[in-house]
Amino acid sequence: MSGIPADRRWSPSMPEAYERYLVPVLFRPFAVDLAGRAAASAPRRVLELAAGTGALTSCLLAVLPGAEVVATDLNEAMAEFGRARVPGARWRQADAGQLPFEDGVFDLVVCQFGAMFFPDRPAAFAEVRRVLVPAGRFLFSTWGPLSGHGFDSAVQRGLERVFPADPPDFLRTLPHGYHDPDRVSADLAAGGLEPTGHRPLALEGTAESAAAIVTGFLTGTPLRAAVQARGGDPDDPALHAALTAELTARLGTGRVTAPMTAHLFEARRAPDPRPKTNRL
């Protein structure tokens, strides 16, 4: 674990907190939308990348009852948790940059809020192309700018108050660091995929309290390790109180609702280049 950057570390204890506090608020609203879009082409074999604890996976199974859904995640703890929570899918621990599947076997590849974490996105997109059938689709979402996400921007502001000299930048650089359409299109093209669509999407999330969101981030995401890397204690009640105060000031008390902006991208497998022929 020591060789993995703090902002990419997921520990075995994180999936439960991630599922409990964050999935219903941040991820399920977009999962319902993305699954509906995925079902439009009636795919028979679907591969999900960076499936996490199965928020999108369960929605895919609901709208595609006859399809085979294969869910993967790089983190074994996430895959194990997802396997227990959503047993209707076939789960595999897998690196998006080195997928353990044969060429041309999936009609659709989907990924919800995972592409931002791929260390080499063109390489991962090339793997998507490799496993897609010739007419296959790739459908994925990324978060928009940090300023467009009411929960995440409030957490980040609280971190800046607690760590004024060197605030953790996990939220800004990773979850919210990959949304420029030109950059995404270039990466898709470099991986042999043809971009076919892009649209922003704004939805709302509702949490049981500001404190619950803070607990989710400090116990269920790599933000925990980023805080520790700066000498902080993510279990310190004072840190929890400071972040909760920032969210409460912005969002209110009791059940809290905030807007969240994402970007949806669609691509297809680009045709194989035609072999050159010599003309007489």
PDB file of N, CA and C in Angstrom, residues 151-227:
ATOM      1  N   PHE A 151     -22.373  18.883  -2.565  1.00  0.00           N
ATOM      2  CA  PHE A 151     -21.783  18.136  -1.453  1.00  0.00           C
ATOM      3  C   PHE A 151     -20.251  18.186  -1.502  1.00  0.00           C
ATOM      4  N   ASP A 152     -19.695  17.849  -2.657  1.00  0.00           N
ATOM      5  CA  ASP A 152     -18.234  17.749  -2.755  1.00  0.00           C
ATOM      6  C   ASP A 152     -17.548  19.096  -2.573  1.00  0.00           C
ATOM      7  N   SER A 153     -18.134  20.148  -3.128  1.00  0.00           N
ATOM      8  CA  SER A 153     -17.509  21.467  -2.987  1.00  0.00           C
ATOM      9  C   SER A 153     -17.533  21.927  -1.531  1.00  0.00           C
ATOM     10  N   ALA A 154     -18.580  21.568  -0.787  1.00  0.00           N
ATOM     11  CA  ALA A 154     -18.636  21.935   0.630  1.00  0.00           C
ATOM     12  C   ALA A 154     -17.593  21.164   1.434  1.00  0.00           C
ATOM     13  N   VAL A 155     -17.411  19.875   1.125  1.00  0.00           N
ATOM     14  CA  VAL A 155     -16.376  19.096   1.801  1.00  0.00           C
ATOM     15  C   VAL A 155     -15.003  19.683   1.510  1.00  0.00           C
ATOM     16  N   GLN A 156     -14.766  20.040   0.249  1.00  0.00           N
ATOM     17  CA  GLN A 156     -13.466  20.603  -0.117  1.00  0.00           C
ATOM     18  C   GLN A 156     -13.212  21.916   0.606  1.00  0.00           C
ATOM     19  N   ARG A 157     -14.227  22.757   0.721  1.00  0.00           N
ATOM     20  CA  ARG A 157     -14.056  24.029   1.415  1.00  0.00           C
ATOM     21  C   ARG A 157     -13.736  23.795   2.884  1.00  0.00           C
ATOM     22  N   GLY A 158     -14.384  22.803   3.488  1.00  0.00           N
ATOM     23  CA  GLY A 158     -14.074  22.480   4.867  1.00  0.00           C
ATOM     24  C   GLY A 158     -12.644  21.999   5.034  1.00  0.00           C
ATOM     25  N   LEU A 159     -12.158  21.189   4.096  1.00  0.00           N
ATOM     26  CA  LEU A 159     -10.770  20.726   4.143  1.00  0.00           C
ATOM     27  C   LEU A 159      -9.791  21.889   4.039  1.00  0.00           C
ATOM     28  N   GLU A 160     -10.128  22.859   3.221  1.00  0.00           N
ATOM     29  CA  GLU A 160      -9.253  24.025   3.062  1.00  0.00           C
ATOM     30  C   GLU A 160      -9.178  24.847   4.339  1.00  0.00           C
ATOM     31  N   ARG A 161     -10.238  24.836   5.117  1.00  0.00           N
ATOM     32  CA  ARG A 161     -10.214  25.547   6.399  1.00  0.00           C
ATOM     33  C   ARG A 161      -9.388  24.786   7.434  1.00  0.00           C
ATOM     34  N   VAL A 162      -9.469  23.466   7.419  1.00  0.00           N
ATOM     35  CA  VAL A 162      -8.750  22.662   8.404  1.00  0.00           C
ATOM     36  C   VAL A 162      -7.272  22.540   8.055  1.00  0.00           C
ATOM     37  N   PHE A 163      -6.959  22.438   6.765  1.00  0.00           N
ATOM     38  CA  PHE A 163      -5.573  22.287   6.304  1.00  0.00           C
ATOM     39  C   PHE A 163      -5.233  23.455   5.369  1.00  0.00           C
ATOM     40  N   PRO A 164      -5.146  24.678   5.898  1.00  0.00           N
ATOM     41  CA  PRO A 164      -4.975  25.845   5.023  1.00  0.00           C
ATOM     42  C   PRO A 164      -3.677  25.838   4.228  1.00  0.00           C
ATOM     43  N   ALA A 165      -2.631  25.231   4.770  1.00  0.00           N
ATOM     44  CA  ALA A 165      -1.337  25.238   4.072  1.00  0.00           C
ATOM     45  C   ALA A 165      -1.275  24.203   2.959  1.00  0.00           C
ATOM     46  N   ASP A 166      -1.945  23.071   3.141  1.00  0.00           N
ATOM     47  CA  ASP A 166      -1.847  21.986   2.170  1.00  0.00           C
ATOM     48  C   ASP A 166      -3.118  21.133   2.217  1.00  0.00           C
ATOM     49  N   PRO A 167      -4.229  21.671   1.749  1.00  0.00           N
ATOM     50  CA  PRO A 167      -5.478  20.907   1.821  1.00  0.00           C
ATOM     51  C   PRO A 167      -5.455  19.711   0.877  1.00  0.00           C
ATOM     52  N   PRO A 168      -6.029  18.584   1.276  1.00  0.00           N
ATOM     53  CA  PRO A 168      -6.156  17.449   0.351  1.00  0.00           C
ATOM     54  C   PRO A 168      -6.877  17.885  -0.918  1.00  0.00           C
ATOM     55  N   ASP A 169      -6.340  17.506  -2.062  1.00  0.00           N
ATOM     56  CA  ASP A 169      -6.910  17.936  -3.331  1.00  0.00           C
ATOM     57  C   ASP A 169      -7.528  16.766  -4.093  1.00  0.00           C
ATOM     58  N   PHE A 170      -7.815  15.693  -3.372  1.00  0.00           N
ATOM     59  CA  PHE A 170      -8.375  14.494  -3.978  1.00  0.00           C
ATOM     60  C   PHE A 170      -9.630  14.788  -4.798  1.00  0.00           C
ATOM     61  N   LEU A 171     -10.569  15.528  -4.225  1.00  0.00           N
ATOM     62  CA  LEU A 171     -11.839  15.760  -4.899  1.00  0.00           C
ATOM     63  C   LEU A 171     -11.671  16.572  -6.181  1.00  0.00           C
ATOM     64  N   ARG A 172     -10.837  17.586  -6.127  1.00  0.00           N
ATOM     65  CA  ARG A 172     -10.663  18.461  -7.280  1.00  0.00           C
ATOM     66  C   ARG A 172      -9.924  17.763  -8.424  1.00  0.00           C
ATOM     67  N   THR A 173      -8.890  17.010  -8.089  1.00  0.00           N
ATOM     68  CA  THR A 173      -8.018  16.465  -9.127  1.00  0.00           C
ATOM     69  C   THR A 173      -8.457  15.112  -9.668  1.00  0.00           C
ATOM     70  N   LEU A 174      -9.158  14.304  -8.877  1.00  0.00           N
ATOM     71  CA  LEU A 174      -9.564  12.981  -9.371  1.00  0.00           C
ATOM     72  C   LEU A 174     -11.062  12.919  -9.682  1.00  0.00           C
ATOM     73  N   PRO A 175     -11.953  12.836  -8.721  1.00  0.00           N
ATOM     74  CA  PRO A 175     -13.374  12.762  -9.109  1.00  0.00           C
ATOM     75  C   PRO A 175     -13.818  13.895 -10.032  1.00  0.00           C
ATOM     76  N   HIS A 176     -13.314  15.102  -9.807  1.00  0.00           N
ATOM     77  CA  HIS A 176     -13.753  16.252 -10.606  1.00  0.00           C
ATOM     78  C   HIS A 176     -12.668  16.756 -11.562  1.00  0.00           C
ATOM     79  N   GLY A 177     -11.755  15.883 -11.914  1.00  0.00           N
ATOM     80  CA  GLY A 177     -10.633  16.323 -12.738  1.00  0.00           C
ATOM     81  C   GLY A 177     -10.664  15.882 -14.191  1.00  0.00           C
ATOM     82  N   TYR A 178     -11.820  15.334 -14.646  1.00  0.00           N
ATOM     83  CA  TYR A 178     -11.835  14.790 -16.010  1.00  0.00           C
ATOM     84  C   TYR A 178     -13.217  14.984 -16.617  1.00  0.00           C
ATOM     85  N   HIS A 179     -13.459  16.176 -17.141  1.00  0.00           N
ATOM     86  CA  HIS A 179     -14.785  16.461 -17.683  1.00  0.00           C
ATOM     87  C   HIS A 179     -14.747  17.320 -18.936  1.00  0.00           C
ATOM     88  N   ASP A 180     -13.557  17.729 -19.381  1.00  0.00           N
ATOM     89  CA  ASP A 180     -13.454  18.558 -20.583  1.00  0.00           C
ATOM     90  C   ASP A 180     -13.746  17.699 -21.812  1.00  0.00           C
ATOM     91  N   PRO A 181     -14.778  18.031 -22.593  1.00  0.00           N
ATOM     92  CA  PRO A 181     -15.141  17.183 -23.730  1.00  0.00           C
ATOM     93  C   PRO A 181     -14.025  17.006 -24.754  1.00  0.00           C
ATOM     94  N   ASP A 182     -13.232  18.044 -24.983  1.00  0.00           N
ATOM     95  CA  ASP A 182     -12.147  17.925 -25.956  1.00  0.00           C
ATOM     96  C   ASP A 182     -11.079  16.940 -25.476  1.00  0.00           C
ATOM     97  N   ARG A 183     -10.768  17.013 -24.207  1.00  0.00           N
ATOM     98  CA  ARG A 183      -9.782  16.093 -23.642  1.00  0.00           C
ATOM     99  C   ARG A 183     -10.286  14.655 -23.676  1.00  0.00           C
ATOM    100  N   VAL A 184     -11.540  14.462 -23.297  1.00  0.00           N
ATOM    101  CA  VAL A 184     -12.114  13.119 -23.306  1.00  0.00           C
ATOM    102  C   VAL A 184     -12.173  12.578 -24.730  1.00  0.00           C
ATOM    103  N   SER A 185     -12.594  13.401 -25.674  1.00  0.00           N
ATOM    104  CA  SER A 185     -12.668  12.958 -27.068  1.00  0.00           C
ATOM    105  C   SER A 185     -11.308  12.558 -27.603  1.00  0.00           C
ATOM    106  N   ALA A 186     -10.275  13.324 -27.245  1.00  0.00           N
ATOM    107  CA  ALA A 186      -8.931  12.990 -27.693  1.00  0.00           C
ATOM    108  C   ALA A 186      -8.474  11.649 -27.121  1.00  0.00           C
ATOM    109  N   ASP A 187      -8.792  11.410 -25.852  1.00  0.00           N
ATOM    110  CA  ASP A 187      -8.407  10.143 -25.229  1.00  0.00           C
ATOM    111  C   ASP A 187      -9.163   8.974 -25.856  1.00  0.00           C
ATOM    112  N   LEU A 188     -10.439   9.179 -26.148  1.00  0.00           N
ATOM    113  CA  LEU A 188     -11.213   8.127 -26.799  1.00  0.00           C
ATOM    114  C   LEU A 188     -10.625   7.798 -28.174  1.00  0.00           C
ATOM    115  N   ALA A 189     -10.325   8.837 -28.944  1.00  0.00           N
ATOM    116  CA  ALA A 189      -9.763   8.610 -30.267  1.00  0.00           C
ATOM    117  C   ALA A 189      -8.421   7.899 -30.192  1.00  0.00           C
ATOM    118  N   ALA A 190      -7.609   8.264 -29.188  1.00  0.00           N
ATOM    119  CA  ALA A 190      -6.315   7.610 -29.017  1.00  0.00           C
ATOM    120  C   ALA A 190      -6.479   6.134 -28.688  1.00  0.00           C
ATOM    121  N   GLY A 191      -7.609   5.765 -28.091  1.00  0.00           N
ATOM    122  CA  GLY A 191      -7.882   4.374 -27.780  1.00  0.00           C
ATOM    123  C   GLY A 191      -8.637   3.632 -28.875  1.00  0.00           C
ATOM    124  N   GLY A 192      -8.842   4.288 -30.011  1.00  0.00           N
ATOM    125  CA  GLY A 192      -9.514   3.624 -31.118  1.00  0.00           C
ATOM    126  C   GLY A 192     -11.031   3.645 -31.038  1.00  0.00           C
ATOM    127  N   LEU A 193     -11.575   4.593 -30.257  1.00  0.00           N
ATOM    128  CA  LEU A 193     -13.017   4.739 -30.141  1.00  0.00           C
ATOM    129  C   LEU A 193     -13.465   6.040 -30.795  1.00  0.00           C
ATOM    130  N   GLU A 194     -14.645   6.023 -31.350  1.00  0.00           N
ATOM    131  CA  GLU A 194     -15.196   7.200 -32.026  1.00  0.00           C
ATOM    132  C   GLU A 194     -16.245   7.853 -31.148  1.00  0.00           C
ATOM    133  N   PRO A 195     -15.993   9.072 -30.642  1.00  0.00           N
ATOM    134  CA  PRO A 195     -16.991   9.742 -29.808  1.00  0.00           C
ATOM    135  C   PRO A 195     -18.270   9.991 -30.604  1.00  0.00           C
ATOM    136  N   THR A 196     -19.416   9.684 -30.019  1.00  0.00           N
ATOM    137  CA  THR A 196     -20.699   9.865 -30.707  1.00  0.00           C
ATOM    138  C   THR A 196     -21.688  10.726 -29.939  1.00  0.00           C
ATOM    139  N   GLY A 197     -21.340  11.122 -28.719  1.00  0.00           N
ATOM    140  CA  GLY A 197     -22.277  11.956 -27.983  1.00  0.00           C
ATOM    141  C   GLY A 197     -21.708  12.436 -26.668  1.00  0.00           C
ATOM    142  N   HIS A 198     -22.159  13.611 -26.246  1.00  0.00           N
ATOM    143  CA  HIS A 198     -21.784  14.179 -24.954  1.00  0.00           C
ATOM    144  C   HIS A 198     -22.889  15.105 -24.498  1.00  0.00           C
ATOM    145  N   ARG A 199     -23.239  14.996 -23.224  1.00  0.00           N
ATOM    146  CA  ARG A 199     -24.229  15.926 -22.677  1.00  0.00           C
ATOM    147  C   ARG A 199     -23.995  16.089 -21.175  1.00  0.00           C
ATOM    148  N   PRO A 200     -24.178  17.307 -20.668  1.00  0.00           N
ATOM    149  CA  PRO A 200     -24.157  17.498 -19.212  1.00  0.00           C
ATOM    150  C   PRO A 200     -25.477  17.059 -18.610  1.00  0.00           C
ATOM    151  N   LEU A 201     -25.437  16.647 -17.368  1.00  0.00           N
ATOM    152  CA  LEU A 201     -26.635  16.210 -16.680  1.00  0.00           C
ATOM    153  C   LEU A 201     -26.587  16.712 -15.245  1.00  0.00           C
ATOM    154  N   ALA A 202     -27.627  17.382 -14.801  1.00  0.00           N
ATOM    155  CA  ALA A 202     -27.712  17.903 -13.437  1.00  0.00           C
ATOM    156  C   ALA A 202     -28.852  17.209 -12.700  1.00  0.00           C
ATOM    157  N   LEU A 203     -28.526  16.587 -11.583  1.00  0.00           N
ATOM    158  CA  LEU A 203     -29.512  15.935 -10.733  1.00  0.00           C
ATOM    159  C   LEU A 203     -29.308  16.399  -9.292  1.00  0.00           C
ATOM    160  N   GLU A 204     -30.244  16.051  -8.424  1.00  0.00           N
ATOM    161  CA  GLU A 204     -30.102  16.387  -7.010  1.00  0.00           C
ATOM    162  C   GLU A 204     -29.911  15.125  -6.187  1.00  0.00           C
ATOM    163  N   GLY A 205     -29.137  15.262  -5.106  1.00  0.00           N
ATOM    164  CA  GLY A 205     -28.975  14.189  -4.147  1.00  0.00           C
ATOM    165  C   GLY A 205     -29.484  14.643  -2.792  1.00  0.00           C
ATOM    166  N   THR A 206     -30.011  13.707  -2.021  1.00  0.00           N
ATOM    167  CA  THR A 206     -30.515  14.020  -0.688  1.00  0.00           C
ATOM    168  C   THR A 206     -29.871  13.085   0.320  1.00  0.00           C
ATOM    169  N   ALA A 207     -29.262  13.671   1.364  1.00  0.00           N
ATOM    170  CA  ALA A 207     -28.595  12.900   2.408  1.00  0.00           C
ATOM    171  C   ALA A 207     -29.361  13.033   3.710  1.00  0.00           C
ATOM    172  N   GLU A 208     -29.208  12.045   4.573  1.00  0.00           N
ATOM    173  CA  GLU A 208     -29.909  12.083   5.859  1.00  0.00           C
ATOM    174  C   GLU A 208     -29.423  13.232   6.722  1.00  0.00           C
ATOM    175  N   SER A 209     -28.168  13.666   6.534  1.00  0.00           N
ATOM    176  CA  SER A 209     -27.626  14.812   7.275  1.00  0.00           C
ATOM    177  C   SER A 209     -26.281  15.191   6.693  1.00  0.00           C
ATOM    178  N   ALA A 210     -25.829  16.398   7.033  1.00  0.00           N
ATOM    179  CA  ALA A 210     -24.483  16.813   6.636  1.00  0.00           C
ATOM    180  C   ALA A 210     -23.439  15.910   7.276  1.00  0.00           C
ATOM    181  N   ALA A 211     -23.664  15.520   8.524  1.00  0.00           N
ATOM    182  CA  ALA A 211     -22.712  14.665   9.225  1.00  0.00           C
ATOM    183  C   ALA A 211     -22.551  13.319   8.539  1.00  0.00           C
ATOM    184  N   ALA A 212     -23.620  12.782   7.954  1.00  0.00           N
ATOM    185  CA  ALA A 212     -23.538  11.494   7.273  1.00  0.00           C
ATOM    186  C   ALA A 212     -22.648  11.584   6.041  1.00  0.00           C
ATOM    187  N   ILE A 213     -22.730  12.688   5.311  1.00  0.00           N
ATOM    188  CA  ILE A 213     -21.856  12.870   4.149  1.00  0.00           C
ATOM    189  C   ILE A 213     -20.398  12.918   4.583  1.00  0.00           C
ATOM    190  N   VAL A 214     -20.114  13.642   5.646  1.00  0.00           N
ATOM    191  CA  VAL A 214     -18.736  13.727   6.151  1.00  0.00           C
ATOM    192  C   VAL A 214     -18.231  12.349   6.558  1.00  0.00           C
ATOM    193  N   THR A 215     -19.051  11.605   7.263  1.00  0.00           N
ATOM    194  CA  THR A 215     -18.661  10.253   7.661  1.00  0.00           C
ATOM    195  C   THR A 215     -18.363   9.395   6.444  1.00  0.00           C
ATOM    196  N   GLY A 216     -19.173   9.507   5.413  1.00  0.00           N
ATOM    197  CA  GLY A 216     -18.946   8.738   4.201  1.00  0.00           C
ATOM    198  C   GLY A 216     -17.624   9.042   3.546  1.00  0.00           C
ATOM    199  N   PHE A 217     -17.284  10.317   3.455  1.00  0.00           N
ATOM    200  CA  PHE A 217     -16.028  10.688   2.809  1.00  0.00           C
ATOM    201  C   PHE A 217     -14.814  10.298   3.642  1.00  0.00           C
ATOM    202  N   LEU A 218     -14.909  10.455   4.946  1.00  0.00           N
ATOM    203  CA  LEU A 218     -13.754  10.177   5.799  1.00  0.00           C
ATOM    204  C   LEU A 218     -13.548   8.697   6.074  1.00  0.00           C
ATOM    205  N   THR A 219     -14.564   7.885   5.893  1.00  0.00           N
ATOM    206  CA  THR A 219     -14.421   6.455   6.165  1.00  0.00           C
ATOM    207  C   THR A 219     -14.576   5.579   4.933  1.00  0.00           C
ATOM    208  N   GLY A 220     -15.101   6.137   3.842  1.00  0.00           N
ATOM    209  CA  GLY A 220     -15.391   5.299   2.691  1.00  0.00           C
ATOM    210  C   GLY A 220     -14.735   5.697   1.394  1.00  0.00           C
ATOM    211  N   THR A 221     -13.764   6.629   1.416  1.00  0.00           N
ATOM    212  CA  THR A 221     -13.082   7.048   0.189  1.00  0.00           C
ATOM    213  C   THR A 221     -11.595   7.264   0.459  1.00  0.00           C
ATOM    214  N   PRO A 222     -10.789   7.397  -0.606  1.00  0.00           N
ATOM    215  CA  PRO A 222      -9.364   7.679  -0.427  1.00  0.00           C
ATOM    216  C   PRO A 222      -9.074   9.012   0.253  1.00  0.00           C
ATOM    217  N   LEU A 223     -10.089   9.833   0.478  1.00  0.00           N
ATOM    218  CA  LEU A 223      -9.862  11.059   1.233  1.00  0.00           C
ATOM    219  C   LEU A 223      -9.314  10.736   2.613  1.00  0.00           C
ATOM    220  N   ARG A 224      -9.671   9.596   3.147  1.00  0.00           N
ATOM    221  CA  ARG A 224      -9.168   9.173   4.454  1.00  0.00           C
ATOM    222  C   ARG A 224      -7.635   9.113   4.446  1.00  0.00           C
ATOM    223  N   ALA A 225      -7.058   8.456   3.450  1.00  0.00           N
ATOM    224  CA  ALA A 225      -5.607   8.338   3.361  1.00  0.00           C
ATOM    225  C   ALA A 225      -4.960   9.686   3.061  1.00  0.00           C
ATOM    226  N   ALA A 226      -5.650  10.527   2.276  1.00  0.00           N
ATOM    227  CA  ALA A 226      -5.103  11.852   1.967  1.00  0.00           C
ATOM    228  C   ALA A 226      -5.010  12.706   3.228  1.00  0.00           C
ATOM    229  N   VAL A 227      -5.992  12.586   4.125  1.00  0.00           N
ATOM    230  CA  VAL A 227      -5.943  13.301   5.408  1.00  0.00           C
ATOM    231  C   VAL A 227      -4.791  12.771   6.256  1.00  0.00           C
TER     232      VAL A 227
END
